[in-house]
Amino acid sequence: MKWLSYVVVALIALGAGWYVGGLDTHQHEAGADLPQPAPAFTLTDLNNRSWRNEDFAGQLLLINFWATWCAPCLKEIPLLKEFHSAHQHEGFTVIGPALDDTAAVAGFVDKMQIQYPIMVGDQTLFGLMDSLGDTLGALPFSVLINREGQLVERHWGELHREDLQSWLDQHL
Amino acid sequence: MPKSAALLTLLALLCGSAQAAGLLSRGGPQAFLPADEAFVPDAVGVAPGRIEVRWLIAPGYYLYRHRLSFKLADGQTPGKITIPDGAPYHDEHFGEVEIYRDELRVVLEVPVAAARQDLTLGYQGCAEAGLCYPPETRQLSLDMPRP
């Protein structure tokens, strides 16, 4: 019967861990408030062109906040480039507001040959992240806005292929 | 049977702990700590003209050595800064860097006569799970031991 006590301890440990982990989850509820109308924004890209919500009307828009000092941000950029290029004709667009200085971003965009619009800013971008539901102020932070202008997904941390594919399967 | 039951217990403990740490909920904010909980700096005047700065670093997080900075009240740099070697870390974009996990202690030499020191710390770090916090500055004011 000794094994039974091991099993009981195992179940208690599992339950306790799950409960403690779940407490925080309940406090944040990552997507519980979604979908909701996306906030209005105006962003200026490296070519000094202004971009507003209306410019992406009818498209599925991925906003990926990043910076050159953020290693996981740089790691996911090839994937974002690939998805942007592969699904642009279906109405999927990526934009990349960078919380960084213009020179660093411009150099990196050239090096990585990023084709989607890249914007640069600081406090304004933190404000936009906040209005999109960010609670950490850390990067990368990505959101998805559907064709109807509704904020439908949020993601903190590096995006992986399966994350992006799942978003496109659901919303494109 | 006891051996497999013990293994089961261990597995359950690991799974429970992982969930408690938010590791099984990738992509949500609950998977990560706010910056001021991931990296907790503190400084103490341990001797006349000597400050020890300590960061407590949460499990699963790390600080970059090359992002550390130390300034005194007048914008001056401490006379001597003793930073321990960090763990080597290869980053495909940043190359070979050094990082610190769990705890970092740095010793600063400052003017001995000062009874109080205002210190500005700069640091930046990331979560192993793929999230980085913006460069942070923290101002600390501390009483110094008398010579």
Short mmCIF file of C-alpha atoms in Angstrom, two decimals:
data_model
loop_
_atom_site.label_atom_id
_atom_site.label_comp_id
_atom_site.label_asym_id
_atom_site.label_seq_id
_atom_site.Cartn_x
_atom_site.Cartn_y
_atom_site.Cartn_z
CA MET A 1 0.00 0.00 0.00
CA LYS A 2 3.05 2.26 0.13
CA TRP A 3 2.64 3.09 -3.56
CA LEU A 4 -0.84 4.42 -2.85
CA SER A 5 0.56 7.05 -0.51
CA TYR A 6 3.04 8.09 -3.23
CA VAL A 7 0.17 8.50 -5.67
CA VAL A 8 -1.82 10.56 -3.16
CA VAL A 9 1.19 12.83 -2.53
CA ALA A 10 1.69 13.14 -6.30
CA LEU A 11 -1.92 14.18 -6.86
CA ILE A 12 -1.79 16.71 -4.01
CA ALA A 13 1.46 18.19 -5.38
CA LEU A 14 0.03 18.41 -8.88
CA GLY A 15 -3.17 20.01 -7.67
CA ALA A 16 -1.38 22.49 -5.44
CA GLY A 17 0.96 23.58 -8.23
CA TRP A 18 -1.92 23.92 -10.66
CA TYR A 19 -3.93 25.93 -8.16
CA VAL A 20 -1.06 28.33 -7.39
CA GLY A 21 -0.28 28.76 -11.09
CA GLY A 22 -3.93 29.26 -11.86
CA LEU A 23 -4.31 32.08 -9.31
CA ASP A 24 -2.20 34.40 -11.42
CA THR A 25 -3.92 33.27 -14.60
CA HIS A 26 -7.27 34.23 -13.17
CA GLN A 27 -5.95 37.66 -12.24
CA HIS A 28 -4.87 38.43 -15.82
CA GLU A 29 -7.12 36.30 -18.06
CA ALA A 30 -4.99 36.99 -21.18
CA GLY A 31 -7.80 37.03 -23.71
CA ALA A 32 -10.91 37.18 -21.56
CA ASP A 33 -11.70 40.73 -22.70
CA LEU A 34 -11.30 39.91 -26.42
CA PRO A 35 -12.52 40.60 -29.01
CA GLN A 36 -12.84 44.36 -28.52
CA PRO A 37 -12.51 47.36 -30.86
CA ALA A 38 -8.85 48.16 -31.51
CA PRO A 39 -7.72 51.60 -30.30
CA ALA A 40 -7.01 54.27 -32.90
CA PHE A 41 -3.36 54.83 -33.67
CA THR A 42 -1.08 56.90 -35.85
CA LEU A 43 2.44 55.60 -36.40
CA THR A 44 5.24 57.07 -38.50
CA ASP A 45 7.55 54.72 -40.35
CA LEU A 46 11.24 55.06 -41.20
CA ASN A 47 10.34 56.77 -44.47
CA ASN A 48 8.32 59.36 -42.55
CA ARG A 49 5.02 57.98 -43.77
CA SER A 50 2.13 58.04 -41.31
CA TRP A 51 0.06 54.92 -40.85
CA ARG A 52 -3.36 54.87 -39.20
CA ASN A 53 -5.93 52.18 -38.48
CA GLU A 54 -7.87 53.15 -41.59
CA ASP A 55 -4.92 52.24 -43.79
CA PHE A 56 -5.40 48.60 -42.79
CA ALA A 57 -9.19 48.48 -43.10
CA GLY A 58 -10.36 45.07 -44.28
CA GLN A 59 -6.98 43.46 -43.56
CA LEU A 60 -5.81 41.09 -40.87
CA LEU A 61 -3.15 43.16 -39.10
CA LEU A 62 -0.37 41.84 -36.88
CA ILE A 63 1.30 44.58 -34.82
CA ASN A 64 4.64 43.32 -33.50
CA PHE A 65 6.34 45.61 -30.95
CA TRP A 66 10.10 45.01 -30.88
CA ALA A 67 13.54 46.55 -30.32
CA THR A 68 17.10 45.90 -31.44
CA TRP A 69 18.15 45.26 -27.80
CA CYS A 70 15.63 42.42 -27.55
CA ALA A 71 17.10 39.08 -28.67
CA PRO A 72 13.80 37.14 -28.92
CA CYS A 73 12.39 40.01 -31.01
CA LEU A 74 15.21 39.65 -33.50
CA LYS A 75 14.81 35.89 -33.52
CA GLU A 76 11.16 36.00 -34.60
CA ILE A 77 11.60 38.56 -37.39
CA PRO A 78 12.48 36.01 -40.13
CA LEU A 79 9.24 34.20 -39.31
CA LEU A 80 7.24 37.43 -39.48
CA LYS A 81 8.84 38.28 -42.81
CA GLU A 82 7.96 34.86 -44.14
CA PHE A 83 4.31 35.03 -43.05
CA HIS A 84 3.92 38.62 -44.25
CA SER A 85 5.28 37.73 -47.65
CA ALA A 86 3.36 34.43 -47.96
CA HIS A 87 -0.05 35.79 -46.92
CA GLN A 88 0.02 39.42 -48.02
CA HIS A 89 -2.07 38.62 -51.09
CA GLU A 90 -4.75 37.17 -48.79
CA GLY A 91 -4.98 40.42 -46.84
CA PHE A 92 -2.52 39.72 -44.01
CA THR A 93 -0.12 42.52 -43.03
CA VAL A 94 2.59 42.85 -40.41
CA ILE A 95 3.81 46.16 -39.00
CA GLY A 96 6.68 46.51 -36.54
CA PRO A 97 6.74 49.48 -34.17
CA ALA A 98 10.21 49.56 -32.54
CA LEU A 99 10.85 50.98 -29.06
CA ASP A 100 14.31 52.09 -29.97
CA ASP A 101 16.35 54.80 -31.61
CA THR A 102 15.98 55.44 -35.32
CA ALA A 103 19.62 54.81 -36.31
CA ALA A 104 19.75 51.39 -34.64
CA VAL A 105 16.45 50.35 -36.17
CA ALA A 106 17.29 51.62 -39.68
CA GLY A 107 20.57 49.68 -39.66
CA PHE A 108 18.86 46.52 -38.55
CA VAL A 109 16.03 46.84 -41.09
CA ASP A 110 18.61 47.12 -43.87
CA LYS A 111 20.58 44.15 -42.56
CA MET A 112 17.51 41.95 -42.19
CA GLN A 113 15.83 43.29 -45.35
CA ILE A 114 12.51 43.74 -43.60
CA GLN A 115 9.81 44.52 -46.17
CA TYR A 116 6.89 45.33 -43.89
CA PRO A 117 6.45 48.83 -42.39
CA ILE A 118 8.70 49.59 -39.41
CA MET A 119 7.93 52.49 -37.09
CA VAL A 120 10.10 53.97 -34.34
CA GLY A 121 9.07 55.57 -31.07
CA ASP A 122 9.36 55.46 -27.33
CA GLN A 123 6.75 56.64 -24.85
CA THR A 124 4.07 56.89 -27.57
CA LEU A 125 4.57 53.24 -28.37
CA PHE A 126 4.42 52.23 -24.71
CA GLY A 127 1.12 54.13 -24.60
CA LEU A 128 -0.18 52.21 -27.61
CA MET A 129 0.96 48.89 -26.08
CA ASP A 130 -0.89 49.85 -22.93
CA SER A 131 -4.07 50.66 -24.86
CA LEU A 132 -3.80 47.29 -26.60
CA GLY A 133 -3.88 45.54 -23.23
CA ASP A 134 -0.20 45.15 -22.40
CA THR A 135 0.49 44.74 -18.70
CA LEU A 136 4.25 44.09 -18.74
CA GLY A 137 5.97 46.77 -20.85
CA ALA A 138 8.31 44.07 -22.18
CA LEU A 139 9.10 42.82 -25.68
CA PRO A 140 8.21 41.27 -27.99
CA PHE A 141 4.51 42.02 -27.64
CA SER A 142 2.23 41.16 -30.54
CA VAL A 143 -1.45 41.73 -31.21
CA LEU A 144 -3.77 40.72 -34.00
CA ILE A 145 -6.51 42.99 -35.34
CA ASN A 146 -9.06 41.31 -37.58
CA ARG A 147 -10.65 42.54 -40.80
CA GLU A 148 -13.45 44.20 -38.81
CA GLY A 149 -11.01 46.25 -36.74
CA GLN A 150 -11.42 44.11 -33.63
CA LEU A 151 -8.47 43.29 -31.39
CA VAL A 152 -8.66 39.49 -31.31
CA GLU A 153 -5.32 38.17 -30.04
CA ARG A 154 -2.45 39.20 -27.76
CA HIS A 155 0.87 37.46 -27.26
CA TRP A 156 3.75 38.20 -24.91
CA GLY A 157 7.16 36.79 -25.79
CA GLU A 158 8.59 35.21 -28.90
CA LEU A 159 6.05 34.12 -31.50
CA HIS A 160 6.49 30.63 -32.87
CA ARG A 161 5.32 29.20 -36.16
CA GLU A 162 2.46 27.32 -34.56
CA ASP A 163 1.23 30.50 -32.83
CA LEU A 164 1.13 32.43 -36.10
CA GLN A 165 -0.37 29.57 -38.08
CA SER A 166 -3.09 29.14 -35.49
CA TRP A 167 -3.92 32.86 -35.64
CA LEU A 168 -4.12 32.78 -39.44
CA ASP A 169 -6.19 29.60 -39.46
CA GLN A 170 -8.67 31.25 -37.13
CA HIS A 171 -8.81 34.78 -38.46
CA LEU A 172 -7.61 35.02 -42.08
CA MET B 1 6.16 -0.28 -7.66
CA PRO B 2 7.53 2.16 -5.04
CA LYS B 3 10.19 3.30 -7.52
CA SER B 4 7.64 4.09 -10.24
CA ALA B 5 5.36 5.72 -7.68
CA ALA B 6 8.24 7.88 -6.50
CA LEU B 7 8.92 8.87 -10.10
CA LEU B 8 5.26 9.73 -10.55
CA THR B 9 5.42 11.92 -7.44
CA LEU B 10 8.48 13.70 -8.78
CA LEU B 11 6.84 14.24 -12.17
CA ALA B 12 3.72 15.65 -10.56
CA LEU B 13 5.81 17.98 -8.41
CA LEU B 14 7.64 19.22 -11.51
CA CYS B 15 4.40 19.70 -13.46
CA GLY B 16 2.78 21.48 -10.54
CA SER B 17 5.81 23.73 -10.07
CA ALA B 18 5.96 24.48 -13.79
CA GLN B 19 2.33 25.54 -13.80
CA ALA B 20 2.94 27.56 -10.65
CA ALA B 21 5.79 29.32 -12.41
CA GLY B 22 3.58 30.00 -15.41
CA LEU B 23 5.76 27.92 -17.70
CA LEU B 24 2.86 26.00 -19.16
CA SER B 25 0.94 29.10 -20.20
CA ARG B 26 3.20 30.48 -22.93
CA GLY B 27 2.06 33.64 -24.63
CA GLY B 28 0.02 35.15 -21.81
CA PRO B 29 1.18 37.87 -19.42
CA GLN B 30 0.80 35.42 -16.56
CA ALA B 31 3.73 33.49 -18.01
CA PHE B 32 6.06 36.37 -17.12
CA LEU B 33 6.89 38.53 -14.11
CA PRO B 34 6.83 42.34 -14.16
CA ALA B 35 10.38 43.75 -14.45
CA ASP B 36 10.49 44.88 -10.83
CA GLU B 37 9.74 41.35 -9.65
CA ALA B 38 12.07 39.64 -12.13
CA PHE B 39 15.05 41.83 -11.10
CA VAL B 40 15.16 43.27 -7.60
CA PRO B 41 18.13 45.60 -6.98
CA ASP B 42 19.36 46.75 -3.59
CA ALA B 43 22.51 48.49 -2.31
CA VAL B 44 24.19 48.68 1.07
CA GLY B 45 27.12 50.72 2.36
CA VAL B 46 29.19 47.83 3.70
CA ALA B 47 32.24 49.89 4.73
CA PRO B 48 33.43 53.49 4.46
CA GLY B 49 33.75 54.18 0.72
CA ARG B 50 32.41 50.77 -0.22
CA ILE B 51 28.96 49.87 -1.57
CA GLU B 52 27.66 46.43 -2.36
CA VAL B 53 24.94 46.35 -5.00
CA ARG B 54 22.90 43.20 -5.18
CA TRP B 55 20.28 42.02 -7.63
CA LEU B 56 17.98 39.15 -6.83
CA ILE B 57 17.07 37.55 -10.14
CA ALA B 58 13.97 35.38 -10.34
CA PRO B 59 14.34 31.78 -11.60
CA GLY B 60 14.06 31.70 -15.39
CA TYR B 61 15.38 35.27 -15.81
CA TYR B 62 18.82 36.75 -16.46
CA LEU B 63 20.66 40.08 -16.55
CA TYR B 64 23.20 41.12 -19.19
CA ARG B 65 26.65 42.17 -17.95
CA HIS B 66 27.14 44.63 -20.81
CA ARG B 67 23.96 46.46 -19.82
CA LEU B 68 25.07 47.23 -16.25
CA SER B 69 25.89 50.83 -15.39
CA PHE B 70 26.62 52.68 -12.14
CA LYS B 71 26.53 56.45 -11.59
CA LEU B 72 26.91 58.53 -8.46
CA ALA B 73 24.84 61.61 -7.65
CA ASP B 74 26.99 64.06 -9.56
CA GLY B 75 27.06 61.84 -12.64
CA GLN B 76 30.50 60.50 -11.76
CA THR B 77 31.44 56.87 -12.09
CA PRO B 78 32.54 55.01 -8.94
CA GLY B 79 36.34 54.79 -8.53
CA LYS B 80 36.40 51.04 -8.96
CA ILE B 81 33.67 48.64 -9.97
CA THR B 82 34.14 44.95 -9.25
CA ILE B 83 31.77 42.79 -11.24
CA PRO B 84 32.06 38.99 -11.06
CA ASP B 85 32.39 36.99 -14.24
CA GLY B 86 29.02 36.07 -15.67
CA ALA B 87 27.98 32.87 -17.37
CA PRO B 88 29.00 32.84 -21.04
CA TYR B 89 25.98 33.13 -23.30
CA HIS B 90 25.88 32.93 -27.07
CA ASP B 91 23.32 35.07 -28.79
CA GLU B 92 22.97 34.80 -32.54
CA HIS B 93 22.59 38.56 -32.88
CA PHE B 94 24.68 39.92 -30.00
CA GLY B 95 27.47 37.34 -30.20
CA GLU B 96 29.23 36.14 -27.04
CA VAL B 97 27.93 37.93 -23.94
CA GLU B 98 27.89 37.29 -20.20
CA ILE B 99 24.74 36.91 -18.17
CA TYR B 100 23.79 36.49 -14.52
CA ARG B 101 21.12 34.24 -13.09
CA ASP B 102 19.77 33.99 -9.52
CA GLU B 103 21.92 36.69 -7.90
CA LEU B 104 24.50 39.31 -8.79
CA ARG B 105 26.72 41.17 -6.32
CA VAL B 106 28.82 44.14 -7.46
CA VAL B 107 31.19 46.13 -5.26
CA LEU B 108 31.68 49.85 -5.85
CA GLU B 109 34.36 52.10 -4.39
CA VAL B 110 33.09 55.63 -3.72
CA PRO B 111 34.45 58.73 -1.91
CA VAL B 112 35.05 57.77 1.74
CA ALA B 113 33.99 61.11 3.21
CA ALA B 114 30.41 60.97 1.96
CA ALA B 115 27.88 60.13 4.67
CA ARG B 116 25.22 59.48 2.08
CA GLN B 117 25.40 58.22 -1.50
CA ASP B 118 22.87 58.56 -4.26
CA LEU B 119 23.37 55.84 -6.79
CA THR B 120 21.80 55.31 -10.20
CA LEU B 121 21.84 51.74 -11.48
CA GLY B 122 21.28 50.76 -15.10
CA TYR B 123 20.46 47.20 -16.08
CA GLN B 124 18.60 45.12 -18.58
CA GLY B 125 17.52 41.53 -18.68
CA CYS B 126 15.27 38.94 -20.20
CA ALA B 127 13.22 35.86 -19.45
CA GLU B 128 14.62 32.57 -20.70
CA ALA B 129 11.17 31.92 -22.18
CA GLY B 130 11.67 34.65 -24.80
CA LEU B 131 10.80 38.09 -23.45
CA CYS B 132 13.07 41.07 -22.76
CA TYR B 133 12.54 44.07 -20.53
CA PRO B 134 13.55 47.58 -21.64
CA PRO B 135 16.76 49.04 -20.18
CA GLU B 136 15.90 50.04 -16.62
CA THR B 137 17.34 52.70 -14.33
CA ARG B 138 16.87 52.65 -10.58
CA GLN B 139 17.87 55.38 -8.13
CA LEU B 140 18.91 54.38 -4.65
CA SER B 141 19.94 56.54 -1.75
CA LEU B 142 21.91 54.96 1.08
CA ASP B 143 23.62 55.86 4.32
CA MET B 144 27.34 55.16 4.34
CA PRO B 145 29.31 53.90 7.37
CA ARG B 146 31.51 56.55 8.99
CA PRO B 147 35.29 56.13 8.62
#
